[in-house]
CSV table of C-alpha atoms in Angstrom, one decimal:
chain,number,residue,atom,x,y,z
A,642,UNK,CA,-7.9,7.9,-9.4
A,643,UNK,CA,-5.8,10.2,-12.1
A,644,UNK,CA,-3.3,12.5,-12.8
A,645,UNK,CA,-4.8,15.2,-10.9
A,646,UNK,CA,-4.0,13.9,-7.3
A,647,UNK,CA,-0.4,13.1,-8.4
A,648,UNK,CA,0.3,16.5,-9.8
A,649,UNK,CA,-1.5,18.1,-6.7
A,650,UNK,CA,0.7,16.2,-4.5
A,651,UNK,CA,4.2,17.1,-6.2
A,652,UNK,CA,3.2,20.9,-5.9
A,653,UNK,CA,2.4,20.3,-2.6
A,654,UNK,CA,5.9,18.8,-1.9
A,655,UNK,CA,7.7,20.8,-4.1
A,656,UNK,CA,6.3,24.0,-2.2
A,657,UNK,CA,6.9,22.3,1.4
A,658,UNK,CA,10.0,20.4,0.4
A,659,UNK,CA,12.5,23.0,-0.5
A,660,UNK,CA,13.7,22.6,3.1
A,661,UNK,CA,13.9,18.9,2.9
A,662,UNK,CA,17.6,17.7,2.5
A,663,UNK,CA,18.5,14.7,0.1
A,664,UNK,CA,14.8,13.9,-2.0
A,665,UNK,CA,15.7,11.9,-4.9
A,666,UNK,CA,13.0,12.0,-7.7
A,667,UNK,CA,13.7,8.7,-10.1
A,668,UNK,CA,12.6,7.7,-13.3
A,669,UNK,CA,9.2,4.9,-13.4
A,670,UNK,CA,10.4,1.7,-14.5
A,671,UNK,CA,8.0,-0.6,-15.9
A,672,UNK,CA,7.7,-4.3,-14.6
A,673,UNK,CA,8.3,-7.3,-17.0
A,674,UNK,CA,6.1,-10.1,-16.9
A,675,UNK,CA,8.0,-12.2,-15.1
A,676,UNK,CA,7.6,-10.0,-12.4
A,677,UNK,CA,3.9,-9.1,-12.3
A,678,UNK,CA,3.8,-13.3,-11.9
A,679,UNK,CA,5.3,-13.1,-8.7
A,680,UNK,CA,2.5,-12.6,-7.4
A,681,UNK,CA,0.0,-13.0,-10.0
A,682,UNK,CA,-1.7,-15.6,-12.0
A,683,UNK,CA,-0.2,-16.0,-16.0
A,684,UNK,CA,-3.7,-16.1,-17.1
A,685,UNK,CA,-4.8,-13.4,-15.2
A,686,UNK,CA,-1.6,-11.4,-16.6
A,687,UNK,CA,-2.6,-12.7,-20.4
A,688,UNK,CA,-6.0,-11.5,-19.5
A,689,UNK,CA,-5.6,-8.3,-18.8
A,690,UNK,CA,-2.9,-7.3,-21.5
A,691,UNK,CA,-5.5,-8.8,-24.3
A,692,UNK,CA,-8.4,-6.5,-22.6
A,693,UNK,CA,-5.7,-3.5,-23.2
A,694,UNK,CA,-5.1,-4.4,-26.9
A,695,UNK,CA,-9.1,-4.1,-26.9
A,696,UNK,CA,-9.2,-1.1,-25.2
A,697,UNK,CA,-12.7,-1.0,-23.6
A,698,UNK,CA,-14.6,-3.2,-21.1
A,699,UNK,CA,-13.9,-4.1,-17.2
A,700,UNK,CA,-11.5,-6.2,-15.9
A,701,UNK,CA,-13.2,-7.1,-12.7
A,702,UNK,CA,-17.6,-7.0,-12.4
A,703,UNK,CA,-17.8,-2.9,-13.4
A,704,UNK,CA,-15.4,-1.0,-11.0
A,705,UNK,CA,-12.2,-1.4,-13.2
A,706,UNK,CA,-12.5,-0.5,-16.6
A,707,UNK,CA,-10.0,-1.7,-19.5
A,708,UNK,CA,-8.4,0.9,-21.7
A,709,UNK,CA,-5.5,1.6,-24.2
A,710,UNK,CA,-2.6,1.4,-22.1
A,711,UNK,CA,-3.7,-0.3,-19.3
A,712,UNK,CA,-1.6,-3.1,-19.1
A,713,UNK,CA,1.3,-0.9,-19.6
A,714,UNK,CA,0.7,1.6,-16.9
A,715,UNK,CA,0.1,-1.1,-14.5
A,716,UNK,CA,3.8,-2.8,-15.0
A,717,UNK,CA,4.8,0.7,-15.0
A,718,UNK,CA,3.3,0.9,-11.2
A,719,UNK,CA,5.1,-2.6,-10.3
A,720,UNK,CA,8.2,-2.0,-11.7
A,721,UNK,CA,8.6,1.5,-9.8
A,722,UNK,CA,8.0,-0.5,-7.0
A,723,UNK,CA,10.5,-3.0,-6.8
A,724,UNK,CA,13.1,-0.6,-8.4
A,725,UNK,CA,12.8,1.3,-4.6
A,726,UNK,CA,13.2,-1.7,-3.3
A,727,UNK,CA,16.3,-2.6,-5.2
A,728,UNK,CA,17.4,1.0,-4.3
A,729,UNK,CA,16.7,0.6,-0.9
A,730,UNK,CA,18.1,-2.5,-0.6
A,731,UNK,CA,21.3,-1.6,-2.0
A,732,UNK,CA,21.9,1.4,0.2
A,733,UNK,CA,21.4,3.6,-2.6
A,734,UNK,CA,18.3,5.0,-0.5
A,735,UNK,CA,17.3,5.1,2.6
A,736,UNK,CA,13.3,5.0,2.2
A,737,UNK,CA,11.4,5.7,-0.3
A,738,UNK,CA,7.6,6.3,-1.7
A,739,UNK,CA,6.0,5.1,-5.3
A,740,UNK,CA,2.9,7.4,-4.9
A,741,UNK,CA,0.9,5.9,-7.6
A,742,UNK,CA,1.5,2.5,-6.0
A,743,UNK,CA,-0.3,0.7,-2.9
A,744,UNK,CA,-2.8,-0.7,-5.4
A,745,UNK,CA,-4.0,-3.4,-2.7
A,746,UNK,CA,-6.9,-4.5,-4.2
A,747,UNK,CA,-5.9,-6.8,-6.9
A,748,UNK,CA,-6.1,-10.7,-6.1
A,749,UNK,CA,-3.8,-13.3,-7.7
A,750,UNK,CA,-6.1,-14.1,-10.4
A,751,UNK,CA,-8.5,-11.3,-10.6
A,752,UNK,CA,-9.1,-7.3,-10.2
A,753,UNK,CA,-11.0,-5.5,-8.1
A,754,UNK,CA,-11.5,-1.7,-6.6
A,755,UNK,CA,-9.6,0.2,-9.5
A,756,UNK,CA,-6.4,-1.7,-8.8
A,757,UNK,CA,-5.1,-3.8,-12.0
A,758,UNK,CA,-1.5,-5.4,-10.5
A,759,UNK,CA,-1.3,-5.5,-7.2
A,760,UNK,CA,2.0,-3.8,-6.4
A,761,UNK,CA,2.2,-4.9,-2.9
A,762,UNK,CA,1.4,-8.4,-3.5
A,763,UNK,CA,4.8,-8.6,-5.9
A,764,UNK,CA,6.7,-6.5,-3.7
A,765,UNK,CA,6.5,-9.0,-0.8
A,766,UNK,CA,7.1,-12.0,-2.8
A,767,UNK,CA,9.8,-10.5,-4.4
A,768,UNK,CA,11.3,-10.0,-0.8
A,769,UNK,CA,10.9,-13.0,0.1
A,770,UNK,CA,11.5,-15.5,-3.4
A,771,UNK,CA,14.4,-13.1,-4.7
A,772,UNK,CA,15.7,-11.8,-2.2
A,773,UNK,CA,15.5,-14.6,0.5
A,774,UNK,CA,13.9,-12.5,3.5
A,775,UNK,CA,12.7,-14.3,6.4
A,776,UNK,CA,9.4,-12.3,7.4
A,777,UNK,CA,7.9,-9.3,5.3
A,778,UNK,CA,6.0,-6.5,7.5
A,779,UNK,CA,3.3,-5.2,5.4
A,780,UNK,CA,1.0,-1.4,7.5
A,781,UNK,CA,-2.2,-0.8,5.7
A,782,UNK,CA,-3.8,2.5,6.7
A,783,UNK,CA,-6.2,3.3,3.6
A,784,UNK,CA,-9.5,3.4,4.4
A,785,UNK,CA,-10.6,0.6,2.3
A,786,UNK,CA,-9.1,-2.6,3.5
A,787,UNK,CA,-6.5,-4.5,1.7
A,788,UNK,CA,-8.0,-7.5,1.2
A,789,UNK,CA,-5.4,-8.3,-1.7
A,790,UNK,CA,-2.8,-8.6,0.8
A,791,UNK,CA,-4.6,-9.8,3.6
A,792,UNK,CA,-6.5,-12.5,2.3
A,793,UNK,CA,-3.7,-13.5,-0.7
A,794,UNK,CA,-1.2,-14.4,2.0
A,795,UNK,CA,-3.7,-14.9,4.6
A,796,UNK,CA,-1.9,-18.4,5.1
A,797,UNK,CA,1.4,-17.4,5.3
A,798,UNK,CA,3.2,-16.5,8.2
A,799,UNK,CA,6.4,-14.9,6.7
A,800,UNK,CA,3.6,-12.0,5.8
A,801,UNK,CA,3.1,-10.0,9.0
A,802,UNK,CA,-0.5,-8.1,8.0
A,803,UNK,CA,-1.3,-4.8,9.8
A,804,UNK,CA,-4.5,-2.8,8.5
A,805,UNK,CA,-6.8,0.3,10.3
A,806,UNK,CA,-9.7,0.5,7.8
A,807,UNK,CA,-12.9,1.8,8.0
A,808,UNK,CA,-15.5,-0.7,9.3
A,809,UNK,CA,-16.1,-3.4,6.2
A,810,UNK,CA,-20.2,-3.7,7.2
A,811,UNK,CA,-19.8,0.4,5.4
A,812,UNK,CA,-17.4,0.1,3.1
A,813,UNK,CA,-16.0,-1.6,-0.2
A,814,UNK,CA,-14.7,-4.3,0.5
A,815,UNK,CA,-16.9,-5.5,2.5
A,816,UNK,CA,-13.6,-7.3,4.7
A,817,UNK,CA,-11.1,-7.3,7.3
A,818,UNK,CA,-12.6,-7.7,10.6
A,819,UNK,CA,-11.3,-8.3,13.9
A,820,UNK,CA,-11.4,-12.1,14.2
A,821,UNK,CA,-9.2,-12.4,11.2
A,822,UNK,CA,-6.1,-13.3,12.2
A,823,UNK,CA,-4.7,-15.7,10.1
A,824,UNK,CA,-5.0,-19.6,9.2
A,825,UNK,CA,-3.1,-22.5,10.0
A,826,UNK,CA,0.9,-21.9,11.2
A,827,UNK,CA,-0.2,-18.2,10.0
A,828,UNK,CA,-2.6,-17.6,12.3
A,829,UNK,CA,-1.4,-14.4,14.7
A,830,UNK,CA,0.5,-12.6,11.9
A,831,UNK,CA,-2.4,-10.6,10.7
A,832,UNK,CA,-4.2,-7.8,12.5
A,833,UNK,CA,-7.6,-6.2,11.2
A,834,UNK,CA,-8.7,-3.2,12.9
A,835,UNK,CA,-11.8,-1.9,11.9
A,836,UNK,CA,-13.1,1.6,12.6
A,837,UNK,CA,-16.7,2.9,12.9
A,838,UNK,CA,-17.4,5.9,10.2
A,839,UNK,CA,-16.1,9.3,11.9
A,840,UNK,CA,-13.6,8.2,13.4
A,841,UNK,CA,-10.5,10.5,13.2
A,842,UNK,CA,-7.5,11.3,14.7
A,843,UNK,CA,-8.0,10.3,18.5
A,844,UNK,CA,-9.0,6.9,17.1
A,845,UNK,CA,-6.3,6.6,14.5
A,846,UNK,CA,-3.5,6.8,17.2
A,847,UNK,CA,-4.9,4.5,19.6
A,848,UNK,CA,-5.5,2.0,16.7
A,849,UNK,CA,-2.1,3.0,15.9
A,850,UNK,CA,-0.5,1.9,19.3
A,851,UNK,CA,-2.0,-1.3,19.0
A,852,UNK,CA,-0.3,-1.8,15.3
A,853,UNK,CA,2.5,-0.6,17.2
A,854,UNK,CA,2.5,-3.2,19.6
A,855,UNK,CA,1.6,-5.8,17.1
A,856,UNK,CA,4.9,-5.4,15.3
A,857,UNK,CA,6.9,-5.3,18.4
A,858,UNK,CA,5.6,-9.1,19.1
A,859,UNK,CA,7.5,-10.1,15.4
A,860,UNK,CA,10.9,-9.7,13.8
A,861,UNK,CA,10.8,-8.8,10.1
A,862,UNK,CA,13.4,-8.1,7.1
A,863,UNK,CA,11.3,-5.2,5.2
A,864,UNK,CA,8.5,-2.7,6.2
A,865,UNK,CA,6.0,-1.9,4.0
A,866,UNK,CA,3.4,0.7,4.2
A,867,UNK,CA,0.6,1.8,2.1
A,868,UNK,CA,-0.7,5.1,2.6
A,869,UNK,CA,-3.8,5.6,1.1
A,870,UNK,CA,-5.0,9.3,1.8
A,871,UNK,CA,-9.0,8.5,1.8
A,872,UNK,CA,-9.3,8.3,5.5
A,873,UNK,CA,-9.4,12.2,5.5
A,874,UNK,CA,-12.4,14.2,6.1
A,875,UNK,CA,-13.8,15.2,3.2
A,876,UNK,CA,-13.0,11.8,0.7
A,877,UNK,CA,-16.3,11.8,-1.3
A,878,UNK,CA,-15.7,8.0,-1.3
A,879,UNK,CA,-15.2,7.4,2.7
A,880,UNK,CA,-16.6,8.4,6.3
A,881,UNK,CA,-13.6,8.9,8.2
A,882,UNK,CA,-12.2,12.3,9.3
A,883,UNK,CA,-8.3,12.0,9.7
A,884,UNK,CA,-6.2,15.1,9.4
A,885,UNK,CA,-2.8,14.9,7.5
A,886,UNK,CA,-1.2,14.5,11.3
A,887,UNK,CA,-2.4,10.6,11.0
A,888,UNK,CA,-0.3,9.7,7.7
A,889,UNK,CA,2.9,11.7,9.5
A,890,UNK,CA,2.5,10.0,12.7
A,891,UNK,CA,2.6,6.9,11.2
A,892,UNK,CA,5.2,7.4,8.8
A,893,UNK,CA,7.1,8.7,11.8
A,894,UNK,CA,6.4,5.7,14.4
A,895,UNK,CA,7.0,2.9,11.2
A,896,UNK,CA,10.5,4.8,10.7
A,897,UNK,CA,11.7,4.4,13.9
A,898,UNK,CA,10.4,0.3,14.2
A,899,UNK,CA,11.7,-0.4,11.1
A,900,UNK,CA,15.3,1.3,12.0
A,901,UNK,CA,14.8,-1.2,15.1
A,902,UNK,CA,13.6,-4.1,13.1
A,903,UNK,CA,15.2,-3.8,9.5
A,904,UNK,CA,18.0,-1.4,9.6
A,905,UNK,CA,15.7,1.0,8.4
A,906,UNK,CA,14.2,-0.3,5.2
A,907,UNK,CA,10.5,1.0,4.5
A,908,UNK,CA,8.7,1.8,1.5
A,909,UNK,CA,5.4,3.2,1.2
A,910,UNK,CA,3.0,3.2,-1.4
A,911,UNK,CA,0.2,6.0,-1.9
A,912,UNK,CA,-3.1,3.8,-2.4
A,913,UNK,CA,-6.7,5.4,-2.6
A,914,UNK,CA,-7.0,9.0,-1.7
A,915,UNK,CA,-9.9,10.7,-3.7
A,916,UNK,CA,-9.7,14.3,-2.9
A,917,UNK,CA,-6.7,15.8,-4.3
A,918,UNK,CA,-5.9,18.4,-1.5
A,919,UNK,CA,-6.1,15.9,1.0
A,920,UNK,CA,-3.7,13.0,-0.9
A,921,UNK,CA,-1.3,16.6,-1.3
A,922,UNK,CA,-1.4,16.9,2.5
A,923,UNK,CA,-1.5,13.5,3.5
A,924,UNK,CA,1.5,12.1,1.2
A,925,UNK,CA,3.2,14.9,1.4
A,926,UNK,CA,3.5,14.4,5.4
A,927,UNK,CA,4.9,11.3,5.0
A,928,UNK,CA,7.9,11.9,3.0
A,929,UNK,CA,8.2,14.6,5.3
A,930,UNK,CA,8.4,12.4,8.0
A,931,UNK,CA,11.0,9.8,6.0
A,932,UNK,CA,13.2,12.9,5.2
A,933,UNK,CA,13.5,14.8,8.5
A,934,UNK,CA,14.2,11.6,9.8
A,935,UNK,CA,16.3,9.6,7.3
């Protein structure tokens, strides 16, 4: 979870995307406070900007560690979020993708699984407090499940949830299984859909046409997607054996629903991916997939 798999994905698309009319690289811009409360708790925020000023420690029980900077580089993550979504709101782009982003983990009040801020979390209630959206459509397809998403909006049914993960009972975190739908007037609007270990591609798409399908059933304002690149074979953290073809696919199909659904707004965000060949190839695809089809 560094620099490496960032700069092994921009060489990737800089190699592959000389082709690919219209990219537009912008600037990070870091979230103010105000924002990261959208979603999250003020002493949770407090929290972890006093564990940056000491500089050492976790923030969560040992799998996120504090260090100098930390607070910052999390708004930073935020804030590039919602400035695609301003961008994309405003016409100024058509889709767009914040690859150090997707960091699902994160609850309201706490950390968890290397994610400080939970980007997603504020992007949907920044759709729907400031900018008045109706429903929020939120794809998942990291191999870890987002259970910061999932479970933080598990009540609400302005949040349509859709996440292919590898089986919980073999995986941090331990969550999303198939008879979690929802709660209360929210129940329906999420779908968990665990896979065994090894599963790859065949599996992928048929779990695929069932997100698909799921989507079909609900109108929405936004799509979201977070693109994690550990379901490829070969992630020293996971057991699933995707090729790049799955993130492209998907990319592809949630294009087309969301120029159905939205008028064509969809953002993704990277997520986990802990091989940096396969987060090249895997992110890489999907602004592939945004471009030749934007």
């Amino acid at each position: 979870m560094n620099r490496v798999r960032l700069e092994a994905f921009y060489q990737k698309l800089d190699s592959e995307g000389k082709d690919l009319q219209g990219l537009l690289f912008v600037e990070p811009e870091k979230a103010g406070k105000d924002d990261v409360m959208l979603f999250h708790t003020p002493a949770y925020v407090e929290f972890v900007e006093e564990r940056c000023r000491v500089g050492k420690g976790y923030l969560d029980y040992g799998d996120t560690p504090a260090f100098p900077g930390c607070f910052e580089a999390a708004s930073y993550v935020v804030g590039t979020t919602l400035k695609l979504l301003r961008m994309i709101i405003s016409g100024e782009i058509s889709a767009g993708f914040n690859p150090m982003g997707g960091l699902h983990h994160a609850r309201r009040d706490r950390a968890g699984g290397f994610c400080i801020f939970n980007d997603a979390g504020v992007a949907i209630e920044y759709l729907l407090r400031r900018e008045n959206m109706r429903n929020v459509a939120y794809v998942d397809i990291d191999a870890h499940h987002g259970d910061g998403v999932c479970y933080d909006f598990y009540s609400e049914k302005r949040v349509i949830f859709a996440d292919i993960h590898q089986d919980g009972r073999t995986l941090y975190p331990g969550t999303g299984f198939r008879n979690e739908t929802g709660e209360g007037e929210a129940r329906g609007t999420k779908l968990n859909i665990p896979l065994l270990p090894y599963s790859g591609d065949e599996e992928f798409f048929q779990a695929f046409q069932e997100v698909e399908q799921f989507l079909e059933k609900h109108e929405f304002d936004f799509l979201l997607l977070q693109c994690g690149a550990d379901g490829l074979m070969g992630d020293p953290l996971t057991n699933l054996q995707y090729s790049a073809r799955a993130h492209g696919y998907a990319a592809s199909r949630l294009l087309k629903i969301a120029e159905k659904k939205c008028g064509g707004r969809i953002l993704a965000m990277g997520g986990g991916g802990y091989d940096p060949v396969n987060v090249a190839h895997a992110w890489t695809a999907v602004v592939k997939a945004f471009a030749e089809q934007g």
